[in-house]
Amino acid sequence: MKLNFCSLSSGSSGNCYYIGNESHGILIDAGISASSIRKFLKNISISIDSIMGILITHNHIDHIRGLEVLIRKNHIPAFTTQKIWESILSPRKKISRDCIREIPQQKKINLDNFEIEAFPVYHDAPETIGFQISAGGKKITIVTDLGHICQTAALYIKESNLLVIESNYDEQMLENGRYPYFLKERIRSDNGHLGNHQTSVFLADIFNDSIEHICLAHLSKNNNTPEKALETLQKTFSERDITLKSHQQILILNRNIPNEMIRLVE
Ligand SMILES: [Zn+2]
Ligand SMILES: [Zn+2]
């Protein structure tokens, strides 16, 4: 079996990721409009009808923008913890009860051939989770919004074959940028976002042969550039004498357009 991954959109303006096999798929977050999600999926020849579920990481708008419409129009069940559901649902947000699925943390659930496990990450939402999705002997881990990497998240990350990890801001750009001080402090706090340097040092610490694809995700529009995120990681790796093997690559996920599909073969 193949496990395919495609980032449809990644960044503070909207997040949506596709994981699928030959016949079915799931989405992680629906932070862009439902019509963009349908269009982007169509562009990569994926039918919306093949989507079995939407996994939700937290209640911030860049992760749930298209959720309500997508559920209403396509009747796809959505999965997240009880606490995150409480933070999403409001009198304004009408999501059909029969599409709401509550999931536990750190306990595997199955959706067709996909094994899914949610785990806690630290971020400034009522609750935020990362996901590990396994199928066909391959593991994908997604952590897009977190202020620091705790030991639990590190365990999931280390064993992944494909890793989607936040590299939100360039530390210097944020410091010298025009955001108000309180916002800068919020972003770089332990419950905010991961900076390029922070992510790079962590990746250098845990890098191992099983990691085939490192996808740097959720780049800030104002405080980062794809070049800076990549340079910082490459520089950190070279300082630690880490060289990528032929099966390993680093990829920067686009903010507004899908990346190429990555195919993990057992
Ligand atoms: Zn976000
Ligand atoms: Zn967030």
Short mmCIF file of C-alpha atoms and ligand atoms in Angstrom, two decimals:
data_model
loop_
_atom_site.label_atom_id
_atom_site.label_comp_id
_atom_site.label_asym_id
_atom_site.label_seq_id
_atom_site.Cartn_x
_atom_site.Cartn_y
_atom_site.Cartn_z
CA MET A 1 0.00 0.00 0.00
CA LYS A 2 1.08 3.53 -0.69
CA LEU A 3 0.76 6.43 1.72
CA ASN A 4 0.53 9.77 -0.04
CA PHE A 5 0.89 13.22 1.44
CA CYS A 6 0.06 16.58 -0.08
CA SER A 7 0.04 19.97 1.60
CA LEU A 8 -2.81 21.99 0.12
CA SER A 9 -1.99 25.13 2.10
CA SER A 10 0.31 25.83 5.03
CA GLY A 11 0.82 28.97 7.07
CA SER A 12 -0.85 31.52 9.27
CA SER A 13 -3.42 32.27 6.53
CA GLY A 14 -4.69 28.71 6.29
CA ASN A 15 -3.74 25.08 6.81
CA CYS A 16 -4.99 21.95 5.11
CA TYR A 17 -3.13 18.72 4.49
CA TYR A 18 -4.15 15.59 2.61
CA ILE A 19 -3.07 12.05 3.43
CA GLY A 20 -4.37 9.16 1.40
CA ASN A 21 -3.85 5.77 -0.20
CA GLU A 22 -5.01 4.48 -3.58
CA SER A 23 -8.70 4.71 -2.69
CA HIS A 24 -9.32 6.83 0.42
CA GLY A 25 -7.98 9.84 2.20
CA ILE A 26 -8.23 12.13 5.16
CA LEU A 27 -7.68 15.84 5.67
CA ILE A 28 -5.84 17.39 8.54
CA ASP A 29 -7.43 20.77 9.28
CA ALA A 30 -9.71 22.75 6.98
CA GLY A 31 -8.24 26.21 7.37
CA ILE A 32 -8.92 27.41 3.83
CA SER A 33 -12.31 27.82 2.20
CA ALA A 34 -14.25 24.67 1.37
CA SER A 35 -14.23 25.64 -2.32
CA SER A 36 -10.42 25.98 -2.31
CA ILE A 37 -10.12 22.58 -0.65
CA ARG A 38 -12.36 20.99 -3.32
CA LYS A 39 -10.48 22.78 -6.11
CA PHE A 40 -7.01 21.87 -4.83
CA LEU A 41 -8.05 18.23 -4.36
CA LYS A 42 -9.48 18.13 -7.86
CA ASN A 43 -6.20 19.52 -9.22
CA ILE A 44 -4.37 16.52 -7.77
CA SER A 45 -7.08 14.14 -9.04
CA ILE A 46 -8.55 13.43 -5.62
CA SER A 47 -12.33 13.29 -5.36
CA ILE A 48 -13.84 14.96 -2.29
CA ASP A 49 -16.01 11.84 -1.98
CA SER A 50 -12.90 9.79 -1.17
CA ILE A 51 -12.28 11.85 1.98
CA MET A 52 -13.34 9.79 5.00
CA GLY A 53 -12.69 12.33 7.71
CA ILE A 54 -11.20 15.65 8.74
CA LEU A 55 -8.83 15.71 11.71
CA ILE A 56 -8.79 19.02 13.56
CA THR A 57 -5.74 20.24 15.51
CA HIS A 58 -7.29 23.27 17.29
CA ASN A 59 -9.84 26.05 17.05
CA HIS A 60 -7.80 28.86 15.43
CA ILE A 61 -9.39 30.19 12.27
CA ASP A 62 -6.40 29.28 10.06
CA HIS A 63 -7.27 25.63 10.85
CA ILE A 64 -11.06 25.60 10.68
CA ARG A 65 -12.06 28.32 8.17
CA GLY A 66 -13.69 25.90 5.70
CA LEU A 67 -14.84 23.29 8.21
CA GLU A 68 -18.48 24.27 8.61
CA VAL A 69 -19.20 24.51 4.87
CA LEU A 70 -17.22 21.39 4.02
CA ILE A 71 -19.19 19.37 6.57
CA ARG A 72 -22.51 20.85 5.49
CA LYS A 73 -21.97 20.34 1.77
CA ASN A 74 -20.03 17.10 1.75
CA HIS A 75 -21.15 15.52 5.00
CA ILE A 76 -17.64 14.46 6.04
CA PRO A 77 -17.18 13.48 9.69
CA ALA A 78 -14.66 15.55 11.66
CA PHE A 79 -12.49 14.24 14.47
CA THR A 80 -10.99 16.03 17.44
CA THR A 81 -11.02 15.98 21.24
CA GLN A 82 -14.04 16.92 23.32
CA LYS A 83 -12.28 20.05 24.59
CA ILE A 84 -11.38 21.24 21.10
CA TRP A 85 -14.96 20.62 19.95
CA GLU A 86 -16.15 22.79 22.85
CA SER A 87 -13.82 25.55 21.67
CA ILE A 88 -14.98 25.26 18.03
CA LEU A 89 -18.73 24.97 18.49
CA SER A 90 -20.65 28.11 19.22
CA PRO A 91 -24.19 29.30 18.50
CA ARG A 92 -22.70 30.82 15.35
CA LYS A 93 -21.04 27.63 14.17
CA LYS A 94 -23.59 25.10 13.13
CA ILE A 95 -22.04 21.71 12.60
CA SER A 96 -24.30 18.74 12.12
CA ARG A 97 -24.19 16.53 15.25
CA ASP A 98 -23.81 13.34 13.26
CA CYS A 99 -20.52 14.57 11.75
CA ILE A 100 -18.95 15.32 15.14
CA ARG A 101 -16.59 12.61 16.36
CA GLU A 102 -14.76 12.89 19.67
CA ILE A 103 -11.39 11.20 19.90
CA PRO A 104 -9.08 10.44 22.80
CA GLN A 105 -5.44 11.49 23.04
CA GLN A 106 -2.57 9.02 22.85
CA LYS A 107 -4.84 6.16 21.95
CA LYS A 108 -5.00 4.75 18.44
CA ILE A 109 -8.19 4.95 16.44
CA ASN A 110 -8.76 3.40 13.03
CA LEU A 111 -10.28 4.95 9.96
CA ASP A 112 -10.29 2.39 7.16
CA ASN A 113 -6.62 1.39 6.80
CA PHE A 114 -5.30 4.45 8.60
CA GLU A 115 -4.23 4.30 12.21
CA ILE A 116 -4.56 7.71 13.85
CA GLU A 117 -3.20 8.93 17.14
CA ALA A 118 -3.61 12.42 18.58
CA PHE A 119 -1.14 13.77 21.12
CA PRO A 120 -0.88 17.05 23.08
CA VAL A 121 1.18 20.04 21.97
CA TYR A 122 1.57 23.43 23.67
CA HIS A 123 -0.02 26.39 21.93
CA ASP A 124 -2.21 29.36 22.84
CA ALA A 125 -5.59 27.70 22.16
CA PRO A 126 -7.88 26.03 24.74
CA GLU A 127 -6.36 22.73 23.56
CA THR A 128 -4.11 21.81 20.64
CA ILE A 129 -3.10 18.41 19.32
CA GLY A 130 -0.67 16.94 16.85
CA PHE A 131 -1.43 13.82 14.81
CA GLN A 132 0.42 10.71 13.81
CA ILE A 133 -1.12 8.80 10.93
CA SER A 134 0.19 5.35 10.05
CA ALA A 135 -0.58 3.04 7.17
CA GLY A 136 1.30 0.54 5.08
CA GLY A 137 4.19 0.49 7.56
CA LYS A 138 4.82 4.23 7.20
CA LYS A 139 4.23 7.00 9.70
CA ILE A 140 3.40 10.66 9.11
CA THR A 141 3.50 13.13 12.00
CA ILE A 142 1.99 16.60 11.83
CA VAL A 143 2.77 19.35 14.36
CA THR A 144 1.97 22.78 12.97
CA ASP A 145 1.25 25.08 15.92
CA LEU A 146 3.37 24.75 19.05
CA GLY A 147 5.54 26.96 21.21
CA HIS A 148 7.97 24.26 22.25
CA ILE A 149 8.41 20.56 21.66
CA CYS A 150 7.66 18.51 24.76
CA GLN A 151 8.98 14.98 25.27
CA THR A 152 5.69 13.37 24.25
CA ALA A 153 5.58 15.14 20.90
CA ALA A 154 9.27 14.40 20.38
CA LEU A 155 8.60 10.67 20.65
CA TYR A 156 6.06 10.74 17.82
CA ILE A 157 8.25 13.02 15.71
CA LYS A 158 11.38 10.89 16.03
CA GLU A 159 9.75 7.77 14.64
CA SER A 160 8.13 9.38 11.61
CA ASN A 161 8.98 8.78 7.98
CA LEU A 162 7.40 12.04 6.95
CA LEU A 163 7.34 14.96 9.30
CA VAL A 164 5.34 18.16 8.97
CA ILE A 165 6.77 20.55 11.54
CA GLU A 166 6.29 24.23 12.11
CA SER A 167 9.09 26.69 11.29
CA ASN A 168 7.02 29.80 11.83
CA TYR A 169 9.33 32.77 12.18
CA ASP A 170 12.88 33.90 11.67
CA GLU A 171 13.98 35.04 15.13
CA GLN A 172 15.73 38.16 13.76
CA MET A 173 12.84 39.17 11.50
CA LEU A 174 10.36 38.89 14.35
CA GLU A 175 12.60 40.88 16.69
CA ASN A 176 13.16 43.68 14.14
CA GLY A 177 9.65 43.57 12.65
CA ARG A 178 6.77 45.89 13.26
CA TYR A 179 4.59 43.66 15.44
CA PRO A 180 3.74 45.16 18.84
CA TYR A 181 5.87 43.87 21.70
CA PHE A 182 3.07 41.83 23.32
CA LEU A 183 2.44 39.97 20.05
CA LYS A 184 6.16 39.23 19.55
CA GLU A 185 6.23 37.83 23.09
CA ARG A 186 3.14 35.75 22.46
CA ILE A 187 4.55 34.27 19.24
CA ARG A 188 7.91 33.30 20.76
CA SER A 189 6.47 32.10 24.10
CA ASP A 190 6.37 28.43 25.09
CA ASN A 191 2.72 28.41 24.02
CA GLY A 192 3.20 30.31 20.77
CA HIS A 193 4.98 29.15 17.64
CA LEU A 194 8.30 27.52 16.75
CA GLY A 195 11.02 29.70 15.23
CA ASN A 196 13.42 28.58 12.51
CA HIS A 197 16.36 28.22 14.88
CA GLN A 198 14.31 26.38 17.51
CA THR A 199 12.97 23.89 14.94
CA SER A 200 16.40 23.39 13.36
CA VAL A 201 18.18 22.65 16.64
CA PHE A 202 15.44 20.19 17.61
CA LEU A 203 15.62 18.46 14.22
CA ALA A 204 19.40 18.21 14.45
CA ASP A 205 19.00 16.57 17.87
CA ILE A 206 16.54 13.90 16.75
CA PHE A 207 17.47 13.39 13.08
CA ASN A 208 17.72 9.70 12.16
CA ASP A 209 17.60 7.37 9.15
CA SER A 210 13.87 6.69 9.34
CA ILE A 211 13.03 10.33 8.60
CA GLU A 212 12.63 10.54 4.83
CA HIS A 213 10.89 13.89 4.39
CA ILE A 214 11.10 16.95 6.60
CA CYS A 215 8.39 19.42 5.60
CA LEU A 216 8.81 22.84 7.18
CA ALA A 217 5.32 24.19 7.72
CA HIS A 218 3.20 27.13 8.88
CA LEU A 219 5.68 29.82 7.79
CA SER A 220 4.72 33.35 8.81
CA LYS A 221 4.00 35.76 5.99
CA ASN A 222 5.54 38.74 7.80
CA ASN A 223 8.29 37.20 9.88
CA ASN A 224 9.81 34.53 7.67
CA THR A 225 10.77 33.57 4.14
CA PRO A 226 11.10 30.06 2.68
CA GLU A 227 14.79 30.83 1.99
CA LYS A 228 15.49 31.77 5.61
CA ALA A 229 13.72 28.69 7.00
CA LEU A 230 15.68 26.40 4.67
CA GLU A 231 19.03 28.17 5.21
CA THR A 232 18.68 27.99 8.99
CA LEU A 233 18.03 24.25 8.92
CA GLN A 234 20.83 23.57 6.40
CA LYS A 235 23.29 25.66 8.41
CA THR A 236 22.36 23.91 11.68
CA PHE A 237 22.71 20.48 10.05
CA SER A 238 26.08 21.34 8.54
CA GLU A 239 27.35 22.69 11.89
CA ARG A 240 26.42 19.31 13.38
CA ASP A 241 27.94 17.38 10.43
CA ILE A 242 24.55 15.99 9.49
CA THR A 243 24.25 15.09 5.82
CA LEU A 244 21.08 13.91 4.14
CA LYS A 245 21.15 10.45 2.58
CA SER A 246 19.70 9.82 -0.87
CA HIS A 247 16.28 8.85 0.54
CA GLN A 248 16.01 12.01 2.63
CA GLN A 249 14.84 15.49 1.70
CA ILE A 250 13.85 18.83 3.18
CA LEU A 251 10.84 20.62 1.75
CA ILE A 252 9.29 24.00 2.46
CA LEU A 253 5.49 23.92 2.33
CA ASN A 254 3.85 26.68 0.27
CA ARG A 255 1.63 29.18 1.99
CA ASN A 256 -1.15 29.44 -0.61
CA ILE A 257 -0.73 26.72 -3.21
CA PRO A 258 -0.39 22.96 -2.93
CA ASN A 259 3.00 21.28 -2.93
CA GLU A 260 3.73 18.25 -5.01
CA MET A 261 2.33 14.96 -3.75
CA ILE A 262 4.86 12.90 -1.78
CA ARG A 263 4.49 9.14 -2.10
CA LEU A 264 5.77 6.93 0.69
CA VAL A 265 6.22 3.37 -0.47
CA GLU A 266 6.38 0.49 1.97
ZN ZN B 1 -2.05 28.06 12.81
ZN ZN B 2 -2.88 28.27 16.16
#
